[in-house]
Short mmCIF file of C-alpha atoms in Angstrom, two decimals:
data_model
loop_
_atom_site.label_atom_id
_atom_site.label_comp_id
_atom_site.label_asym_id
_atom_site.label_seq_id
_atom_site.Cartn_x
_atom_site.Cartn_y
_atom_site.Cartn_z
CA MET A 1 57.10 83.79 150.18
CA LEU A 2 60.51 85.41 149.86
CA ARG A 3 60.71 88.72 148.11
CA ARG A 4 63.63 89.68 146.02
CA PRO A 5 65.43 92.81 147.24
CA CYS A 6 64.70 95.88 145.26
CA ARG A 7 67.39 96.86 142.80
CA PHE A 8 67.66 100.43 141.72
CA PRO A 9 69.08 101.15 138.32
CA ARG A 10 72.59 102.54 138.34
CA PHE A 11 72.92 106.14 137.30
CA ARG A 12 75.22 106.47 134.36
CA PRO A 13 75.92 110.02 133.29
CA PRO A 14 75.82 110.62 129.59
CA VAL A 15 79.15 110.08 127.89
CA ARG A 16 78.97 113.64 126.65
CA SER A 17 78.76 114.95 130.25
CA VAL A 18 81.69 112.80 131.39
CA LEU A 19 83.84 114.04 128.54
CA ALA A 20 82.89 117.64 129.21
CA CYS A 21 83.73 117.27 132.90
CA SER A 22 87.10 115.65 132.14
CA LEU A 23 87.93 118.32 129.60
CA SER A 24 87.02 121.04 132.09
CA ILE A 25 89.28 119.54 134.77
CA SER A 26 92.14 119.09 132.30
CA LEU A 27 91.88 122.65 131.08
CA SER A 28 91.76 123.94 134.65
CA MET A 29 94.96 122.07 135.45
CA VAL A 30 96.65 123.41 132.32
CA PHE A 31 95.61 126.98 133.06
CA ALA A 32 96.74 126.70 136.68
CA SER A 33 100.11 125.41 135.52
CA ASP A 34 100.48 128.18 132.95
CA LEU A 35 99.68 130.86 135.50
CA GLN A 36 102.70 129.85 137.53
CA SER A 37 105.05 130.62 134.64
CA VAL A 38 103.34 133.50 132.88
CA PRO A 39 105.91 135.41 130.85
CA ALA A 40 106.67 138.87 132.18
CA GLY A 41 104.58 141.70 130.91
CA ALA A 42 103.17 144.90 132.27
CA GLU A 43 101.82 143.32 135.45
CA PRO A 44 104.16 142.63 138.41
CA MET A 45 104.44 139.16 139.96
CA THR A 46 103.51 139.22 143.64
CA LEU A 47 105.83 137.11 145.80
CA PHE A 48 104.68 138.05 149.32
CA THR A 49 101.67 140.03 150.55
CA PHE A 50 101.67 139.08 154.27
CA VAL A 51 97.89 138.90 154.47
CA ALA A 52 97.88 135.38 155.92
CA ALA A 53 99.50 133.84 158.97
CA SER A 54 101.17 131.28 156.70
CA GLU A 55 103.43 134.05 155.43
CA ALA A 56 105.08 134.08 158.86
CA GLU A 57 107.29 131.20 157.70
CA TRP A 58 110.34 133.42 157.85
CA ARG A 59 113.31 132.40 159.97
CA VAL A 60 115.86 134.57 161.70
CA VAL A 61 119.54 133.99 160.94
CA SER A 62 121.90 136.13 163.02
CA VAL A 63 125.61 136.38 163.61
CA GLY A 64 124.69 135.12 167.08
CA VAL A 65 124.94 131.58 165.74
CA MET A 66 128.64 132.34 165.18
CA GLY A 67 129.30 134.01 168.51
CA GLY A 68 128.03 137.51 167.76
CA ARG A 69 125.52 139.47 169.83
CA SER A 70 123.17 140.96 167.22
CA GLN A 71 119.53 139.97 167.60
CA GLY A 72 116.61 139.92 165.23
CA PHE A 73 112.91 139.12 165.55
CA VAL A 74 110.29 138.64 162.85
CA SER A 75 106.48 138.62 162.89
CA VAL A 76 103.53 139.18 160.59
CA GLU A 77 101.01 141.63 162.04
CA ASP A 78 98.17 143.62 160.48
CA GLY A 79 99.15 142.54 156.98
CA THR A 80 102.81 143.54 157.22
CA LEU A 81 106.09 141.76 157.85
CA ARG A 82 107.93 143.24 160.82
CA PHE A 83 111.66 142.74 161.29
CA ALA A 84 113.20 144.35 164.37
CA GLY A 85 116.11 143.89 166.74
CA THR A 86 119.46 145.26 167.79
CA LEU A 87 122.64 145.34 165.75
CA VAL A 88 125.96 144.88 167.55
CA THR A 89 128.89 145.37 165.20
CA ARG A 90 131.45 143.81 167.51
CA GLY A 91 131.76 140.11 166.72
CA GLY A 92 130.29 140.18 163.24
CA GLY A 93 127.45 142.64 163.07
CA PHE A 94 124.52 141.32 161.09
CA THR A 95 121.10 139.76 161.49
CA SER A 96 118.70 138.59 158.81
CA ILE A 97 115.39 136.93 158.00
CA ARG A 98 114.89 134.46 155.19
CA ALA A 99 112.05 132.61 153.48
CA ARG A 100 111.65 130.03 150.75
CA ARG A 101 109.90 131.19 147.59
CA GLU A 102 110.43 129.40 144.30
CA ALA A 103 109.66 131.51 141.25
CA ASP A 104 110.53 131.86 137.59
CA LEU A 105 111.28 135.56 137.11
CA SER A 106 112.43 135.29 133.52
CA GLY A 107 111.64 138.49 131.67
CA TYR A 108 111.31 140.61 134.80
CA ASP A 109 113.77 143.38 135.61
CA GLY A 110 113.98 143.39 139.39
CA PHE A 111 112.27 143.39 142.77
CA GLU A 112 110.12 146.09 144.28
CA MET A 113 108.91 146.44 147.87
CA ARG A 114 106.74 148.79 149.86
CA VAL A 115 108.72 149.47 153.03
CA ARG A 116 109.02 151.67 156.11
CA GLY A 117 112.10 151.53 158.30
CA GLY A 118 113.11 154.65 160.16
CA GLY A 119 115.92 155.74 157.86
CA ARG A 120 118.40 152.87 158.16
CA PRO A 121 119.42 150.95 155.01
CA PHE A 122 118.74 147.24 154.66
CA GLU A 123 119.71 144.65 152.07
CA LEU A 124 117.63 142.30 149.94
CA ALA A 125 119.20 138.89 149.39
CA VAL A 126 118.22 136.39 146.69
CA ASP A 127 119.06 132.68 146.48
CA ASP A 128 119.06 130.84 143.15
CA GLY A 129 120.88 127.74 144.36
CA THR A 130 124.32 128.78 143.06
CA ARG A 131 127.23 127.54 145.15
CA GLY A 132 130.88 128.48 145.29
CA TYR A 133 133.76 127.31 147.46
CA GLY A 134 131.32 124.85 149.01
CA ARG A 135 129.01 127.66 150.18
CA THR A 136 125.73 129.20 149.01
CA VAL A 137 126.21 132.31 146.91
CA SER A 138 123.89 135.12 148.00
CA ARG A 139 122.89 137.94 145.61
CA ARG A 140 122.49 141.13 147.65
CA ALA A 141 121.70 144.80 147.13
CA SER A 142 121.01 147.65 149.54
CA PHE A 143 117.79 149.65 149.69
CA PRO A 144 116.90 152.79 151.69
CA THR A 145 114.04 153.30 154.13
CA GLY A 146 112.30 156.26 155.72
CA ASP A 147 109.74 157.08 158.38
CA ASP A 148 106.96 157.00 155.76
CA TRP A 149 105.88 154.16 153.51
CA THR A 150 107.76 154.16 150.20
CA VAL A 151 108.23 151.82 147.24
CA VAL A 152 111.82 150.85 146.48
CA ARG A 153 113.06 149.06 143.38
CA ILE A 154 116.09 146.79 143.17
CA PRO A 155 117.08 145.95 139.58
CA PHE A 156 118.53 142.47 139.12
CA GLU A 157 121.64 144.04 137.59
CA THR A 158 122.48 145.73 140.90
CA LEU A 159 122.63 142.47 142.85
CA ARG A 160 126.19 141.56 143.83
CA SER A 161 127.36 138.00 144.49
CA THR A 162 128.61 137.37 148.01
CA ILE A 163 129.49 134.59 150.44
CA PHE A 164 129.20 135.63 154.09
CA GLY A 165 129.12 139.25 152.93
CA ARG A 166 132.31 139.05 150.89
CA ALA A 167 132.21 139.66 147.13
CA VAL A 168 132.91 136.63 144.92
CA ASN A 169 133.02 136.00 141.20
CA ALA A 170 129.86 134.17 140.16
CA PRO A 171 127.45 134.06 137.22
CA ALA A 172 124.58 136.54 137.17
CA LEU A 173 121.38 135.67 139.02
CA ASP A 174 119.51 132.79 137.36
CA GLN A 175 116.11 134.49 137.18
CA ALA A 176 114.37 131.27 136.20
CA ARG A 177 115.47 129.46 139.36
CA VAL A 178 114.86 131.80 142.27
CA ARG A 179 114.50 129.69 145.43
CA GLY A 180 114.29 132.16 148.27
CA VAL A 181 114.69 135.72 149.48
CA GLY A 182 116.02 137.37 152.60
CA ILE A 183 116.38 140.73 154.31
CA PHE A 184 119.67 141.72 155.99
CA MET A 185 120.47 144.39 158.56
CA ALA A 186 124.22 144.97 158.34
CA ASP A 187 124.78 148.72 158.00
CA GLY A 188 127.64 148.89 160.50
CA GLN A 189 125.75 150.99 163.05
CA ASP A 190 125.19 149.74 166.58
CA GLY A 191 121.69 150.08 167.96
CA PRO A 192 118.06 149.10 167.52
CA PHE A 193 116.42 148.85 164.12
CA ARG A 194 113.00 148.16 162.68
CA LEU A 195 111.59 147.43 159.24
CA GLU A 196 108.06 146.91 157.97
CA ILE A 197 107.28 145.39 154.57
CA ASP A 198 103.85 145.62 152.99
CA TRP A 199 104.60 143.45 149.97
CA ILE A 200 107.41 142.09 147.79
CA ARG A 201 107.05 141.48 144.06
CA ALA A 202 108.95 141.30 140.78
CA TYR A 203 108.49 144.13 138.30
CA SER A 204 108.99 144.62 134.59
CA GLU A 205 110.08 147.89 133.01
CA ALA A 206 107.24 147.32 130.55
CA GLY A 207 104.84 147.97 133.42
CA THR A 208 103.63 151.20 134.91
CA ARG A 209 105.61 153.29 137.38
CA PRO A 210 105.70 151.94 140.94
CA PRO A 211 102.74 152.89 143.17
CA GLU A 212 103.22 155.40 145.95
#
């Protein structure tokens, strides 16, 4: 005599549970989306912390690609970004590192970084996608370094518009469309250099004073 195969009843979660789960997922997605464009307030927006190997996605761009002899190297070690090399002013005289980082910095007042660099000045560069004369317009400003760790601030209003280091007329930085940042060594002094960066973030004047 043939037996019919056993059939187990399908489990159907209560409609109330399904709705609750869907609502929870939807709210999580909304909150996650909102967190990416939180309006500026007292708290800074962290852009780079260098705690993970993935933050090593920085590339070196030197005048060497145009026939110069300056060299730069970048690495992420012990939670810090390290940029080192040798500057040779003859034949151009710059080297840089750059990374992609899209962010809406509307309402913020500038960048701040915790750095250590042996006394030589460096430059922060910001890309918002603006182009002029068929080239990318870079917004750059200098910042000092010392033998000890220090926090430096670079207000957006101090960024100057340049193309290959030369000043150009261009609109102010579009804070809502930041696409990348870079660090330049181009102080006009031949010789080795080094820079360590602990973190990079955007700050608001509504916040507290920068940490030491």
